[in-house]
Every structure is written in C-alpha cells, then in structure tokens.
Amino acid sequence: GTYPLPPGDFGLYFQNRIVVKTADTDIIATDILSDRYDPLNTFTVNQGGNDSIVGVLPWIENQFLVFMQKSIYVAYIDPRFDPTAPDQSQITVVTTEVGCLAIRCR
C-alpha cells in the first residue's frame, strides 16, 4: 500500500517525484506523479555513522546527491514501470572525507 507523505525538514521535486528528508538518516521518495509513497521508497543513509543529512541536490538522470555533515552519497531511484521487475534503487558513497555543514546546501 501507499501512504501520505510525512512532514520533513526539506525536500526537492526530482524526476516527477517528491524527495523529502524525514529523519537524520532517512529520505522518502514518492511514487511518480504522486504525493504518496511506498515504504519500499525509503532510503536510510549511513545509519549509525553519527552523521546527519543536511541537503539534497539533483544530479544526473535518476540520481541525486545526499549531503551529510561528514560524507556525500549518490542516491539512485530506479525508474522501473513494471512493478514485478526487481527494484534496482540504491545508495552509493561518494566520499567519507568531506561533507557539508550548511543546512540545505545548494
């Protein structure tokens, strides 16, 4: 099932989806052209790393950057249209050597 989008600190409109930071290490992406989300579209970034998300920025194609205080990640949202196909969405680390301290860095 899908659920209404919970409140968040900030977000962006990206590839016909709304992406919202809902917790220090959590990002939710809505379904395409919807304001509702499936729990499978929840990304947890660097949980347990004593780090928190401070900004997100559109990148290329179906990817966006996730800036944390001490690290940077790339999130890929699989644009699959066939619900029976496996989801290839993923979070990949770019660096743990540098991050962003400014809130909502752009």
C-alpha positions as protocol buffer text, in pm:
chain_id: "A"
residue {
  index: 1
  type: GLY
  ca { x: 0 y: 0 z: 0 }
}
residue {
  index: 2
  type: THR
  ca { x: 92 y: 364 z: -24 }
}
residue {
  index: 3
  type: TYR
  ca { x: 82 y: 627 z: 248 }
}
residue {
  index: 4
  type: PRO
  ca { x: 56 y: 1007 z: 262 }
}
residue {
  index: 5
  type: LEU
  ca { x: 392 y: 1183 z: 262 }
}
residue {
  index: 6
  type: PRO
  ca { x: 501 y: 1259 z: 621 }
}
residue {
  index: 7
  type: PRO
  ca { x: 634 y: 1603 z: 718 }
}
residue {
  index: 8
  type: GLY
  ca { x: 1006 y: 1658 z: 667 }
}
residue {
  index: 9
  type: ASP
  ca { x: 1282 y: 1912 z: 720 }
}
residue {
  index: 10
  type: PHE
  ca { x: 1321 y: 1985 z: 347 }
}
residue {
  index: 11
  type: GLY
  ca { x: 1287 y: 1822 z: 9 }
}
residue {
  index: 12
  type: LEU
  ca { x: 1300 y: 1862 z: -364 }
}
residue {
  index: 13
  type: TYR
  ca { x: 1096 y: 1782 z: -672 }
}
residue {
  index: 14
  type: PHE
  ca { x: 1303 y: 1543 z: -882 }
}
residue {
  index: 15
  type: GLN
  ca { x: 1219 y: 1327 z: -1186 }
}
residue {
  index: 16
  type: ASN
  ca { x: 844 y: 1373 z: -1122 }
}
residue {
  index: 17
  type: ARG
  ca { x: 884 y: 1264 z: -759 }
}
residue {
  index: 18
  type: ILE
  ca { x: 896 y: 1444 z: -428 }
}
residue {
  index: 19
  type: VAL
  ca { x: 1204 y: 1356 z: -220 }
}
residue {
  index: 20
  type: VAL
  ca { x: 1185 y: 1453 z: 149 }
}
residue {
  index: 21
  type: LYS
  ca { x: 1424 y: 1422 z: 444 }
}
residue {
  index: 22
  type: THR
  ca { x: 1214 y: 1272 z: 723 }
}
residue {
  index: 23
  type: ALA
  ca { x: 1484 y: 1190 z: 981 }
}
residue {
  index: 24
  type: ASP
  ca { x: 1858 y: 1244 z: 1033 }
}
residue {
  index: 25
  type: THR
  ca { x: 1943 y: 948 z: 808 }
}
residue {
  index: 26
  type: ASP
  ca { x: 1614 y: 889 z: 620 }
}
residue {
  index: 27
  type: ILE
  ca { x: 1485 y: 1010 z: 285 }
}
residue {
  index: 28
  type: ILE
  ca { x: 1149 y: 919 z: 132 }
}
residue {
  index: 29
  type: ALA
  ca { x: 1073 y: 936 z: -241 }
}
residue {
  index: 30
  type: THR
  ca { x: 711 y: 945 z: -358 }
}
residue {
  index: 31
  type: ASP
  ca { x: 575 y: 741 z: -643 }
}
residue {
  index: 32
  type: ILE
  ca { x: 600 y: 906 z: -987 }
}
residue {
  index: 33
  type: LEU
  ca { x: 348 y: 1193 z: -1022 }
}
residue {
  index: 34
  type: SER
  ca { x: 205 y: 1128 z: -676 }
}
residue {
  index: 35
  type: ASP
  ca { x: 212 y: 1275 z: -327 }
}
residue {
  index: 36
  type: ARG
  ca { x: 202 y: 927 z: -174 }
}
residue {
  index: 37
  type: TYR
  ca { x: 491 y: 690 z: -106 }
}
residue {
  index: 38
  type: ASP
  ca { x: 552 y: 320 z: -75 }
}
residue {
  index: 39
  type: PRO
  ca { x: 765 y: 211 z: 225 }
}
residue {
  index: 40
  type: LEU
  ca { x: 1000 y: 48 z: -30 }
}
residue {
  index: 41
  type: ASN
  ca { x: 1092 y: 401 z: -145 }
}
residue {
  index: 42
  type: THR
  ca { x: 1255 y: 486 z: 188 }
}
residue {
  index: 43
  type: PHE
  ca { x: 1632 y: 531 z: 186 }
}
residue {
  index: 44
  type: THR
  ca { x: 1839 y: 505 z: 502 }
}
residue {
  index: 45
  type: VAL
  ca { x: 2177 y: 671 z: 452 }
}
residue {
  index: 46
  type: ASN
  ca { x: 2481 y: 593 z: 671 }
}
residue {
  index: 47
  type: GLN
  ca { x: 2278 y: 479 z: 971 }
}
residue {
  index: 48
  type: GLY
  ca { x: 2491 y: 454 z: 1283 }
}
residue {
  index: 49
  type: GLY
  ca { x: 2762 y: 676 z: 1135 }
}
residue {
  index: 50
  type: ASN
  ca { x: 2700 y: 969 z: 1373 }
}
residue {
  index: 51
  type: ASP
  ca { x: 2617 y: 1176 z: 1065 }
}
residue {
  index: 52
  type: SER
  ca { x: 2301 y: 1354 z: 951 }
}
residue {
  index: 53
  type: ILE
  ca { x: 2159 y: 1466 z: 618 }
}
residue {
  index: 54
  type: VAL
  ca { x: 2181 y: 1841 z: 563 }
}
residue {
  index: 55
  type: GLY
  ca { x: 2090 y: 1870 z: 194 }
}
residue {
  index: 56
  type: VAL
  ca { x: 1996 y: 1701 z: -130 }
}
residue {
  index: 57
  type: LEU
  ca { x: 2071 y: 1815 z: -484 }
}
residue {
  index: 58
  type: PRO
  ca { x: 1955 y: 1683 z: -824 }
}
residue {
  index: 59
  type: TRP
  ca { x: 2237 y: 1514 z: -1014 }
}
residue {
  index: 60
  type: ILE
  ca { x: 2208 y: 1324 z: -1341 }
}
residue {
  index: 61
  type: GLU
  ca { x: 1928 y: 1112 z: -1485 }
}
residue {
  index: 62
  type: ASN
  ca { x: 1768 y: 929 z: -1191 }
}
residue {
  index: 63
  type: GLN
  ca { x: 2035 y: 1018 z: -935 }
}
residue {
  index: 64
  type: PHE
  ca { x: 2058 y: 1287 z: -669 }
}
residue {
  index: 65
  type: LEU
  ca { x: 2333 y: 1380 z: -423 }
}
residue {
  index: 66
  type: VAL
  ca { x: 2279 y: 1343 z: -49 }
}
residue {
  index: 67
  type: PHE
  ca { x: 2497 y: 1573 z: 158 }
}
residue {
  index: 68
  type: MET
  ca { x: 2563 y: 1470 z: 515 }
}
residue {
  index: 69
  type: GLN
  ca { x: 2774 y: 1658 z: 769 }
}
residue {
  index: 70
  type: LYS
  ca { x: 3072 y: 1426 z: 722 }
}
residue {
  index: 71
  type: SER
  ca { x: 3005 y: 1247 z: 392 }
}
residue {
  index: 72
  type: ILE
  ca { x: 2841 y: 1261 z: 49 }
}
residue {
  index: 73
  type: TYR
  ca { x: 2630 y: 990 z: -117 }
}
residue {
  index: 74
  type: VAL
  ca { x: 2458 y: 935 z: -451 }
}
residue {
  index: 75
  type: ALA
  ca { x: 2102 y: 802 z: -442 }
}
residue {
  index: 76
  type: TYR
  ca { x: 1968 y: 623 z: -748 }
}
residue {
  index: 77
  type: ILE
  ca { x: 1593 y: 581 z: -788 }
}
residue {
  index: 78
  type: ASP
  ca { x: 1502 y: 301 z: -1025 }
}
residue {
  index: 79
  type: PRO
  ca { x: 1251 y: 439 z: -1280 }
}
residue {
  index: 80
  type: ARG
  ca { x: 1100 y: 94 z: -1343 }
}
residue {
  index: 81
  type: PHE
  ca { x: 747 y: 90 z: -1473 }
}
residue {
  index: 82
  type: ASP
  ca { x: 691 y: -284 z: -1432 }
}
residue {
  index: 83
  type: PRO
  ca { x: 601 y: -348 z: -1065 }
}
residue {
  index: 84
  type: THR
  ca { x: 705 y: -713 z: -1099 }
}
residue {
  index: 85
  type: ALA
  ca { x: 1063 y: -618 z: -1201 }
}
residue {
  index: 86
  type: PRO
  ca { x: 1321 y: -611 z: -920 }
}
residue {
  index: 87
  type: ASP
  ca { x: 1393 y: -267 z: -777 }
}
residue {
  index: 88
  type: GLN
  ca { x: 1749 y: -150 z: -852 }
}
residue {
  index: 89
  type: SER
  ca { x: 1738 y: 164 z: -634 }
}
residue {
  index: 90
  type: GLN
  ca { x: 2050 y: 213 z: -425 }
}
residue {
  index: 91
  type: ILE
  ca { x: 2266 y: 448 z: -218 }
}
residue {
  index: 92
  type: THR
  ca { x: 2638 y: 469 z: -304 }
}
residue {
  index: 93
  type: VAL
  ca { x: 2906 y: 650 z: -107 }
}
residue {
  index: 94
  type: VAL
  ca { x: 3099 y: 923 z: -290 }
}
residue {
  index: 95
  type: THR
  ca { x: 3326 y: 1022 z: -2 }
}
residue {
  index: 96
  type: THR
  ca { x: 3352 y: 1000 z: 374 }
}
residue {
  index: 97
  type: GLU
  ca { x: 3637 y: 1253 z: 378 }
}
residue {
  index: 98
  type: VAL
  ca { x: 3426 y: 1567 z: 326 }
}
residue {
  index: 99
  type: GLY
  ca { x: 3069 y: 1670 z: 391 }
}
residue {
  index: 100
  type: CYS
  ca { x: 2850 y: 1977 z: 422 }
}
residue {
  index: 101
  type: LEU
  ca { x: 2782 y: 2171 z: 741 }
}
residue {
  index: 102
  type: ALA
  ca { x: 2540 y: 2424 z: 593 }
}
residue {
  index: 103
  type: ILE
  ca { x: 2176 y: 2331 z: 625 }
}
residue {
  index: 104
  type: ARG
  ca { x: 2004 y: 2276 z: 287 }
}
residue {
  index: 105
  type: CYS
  ca { x: 2326 y: 2327 z: 90 }
}
residue {
  index: 106
  type: ARG
  ca { x: 2265 y: 2403 z: -275 }
}
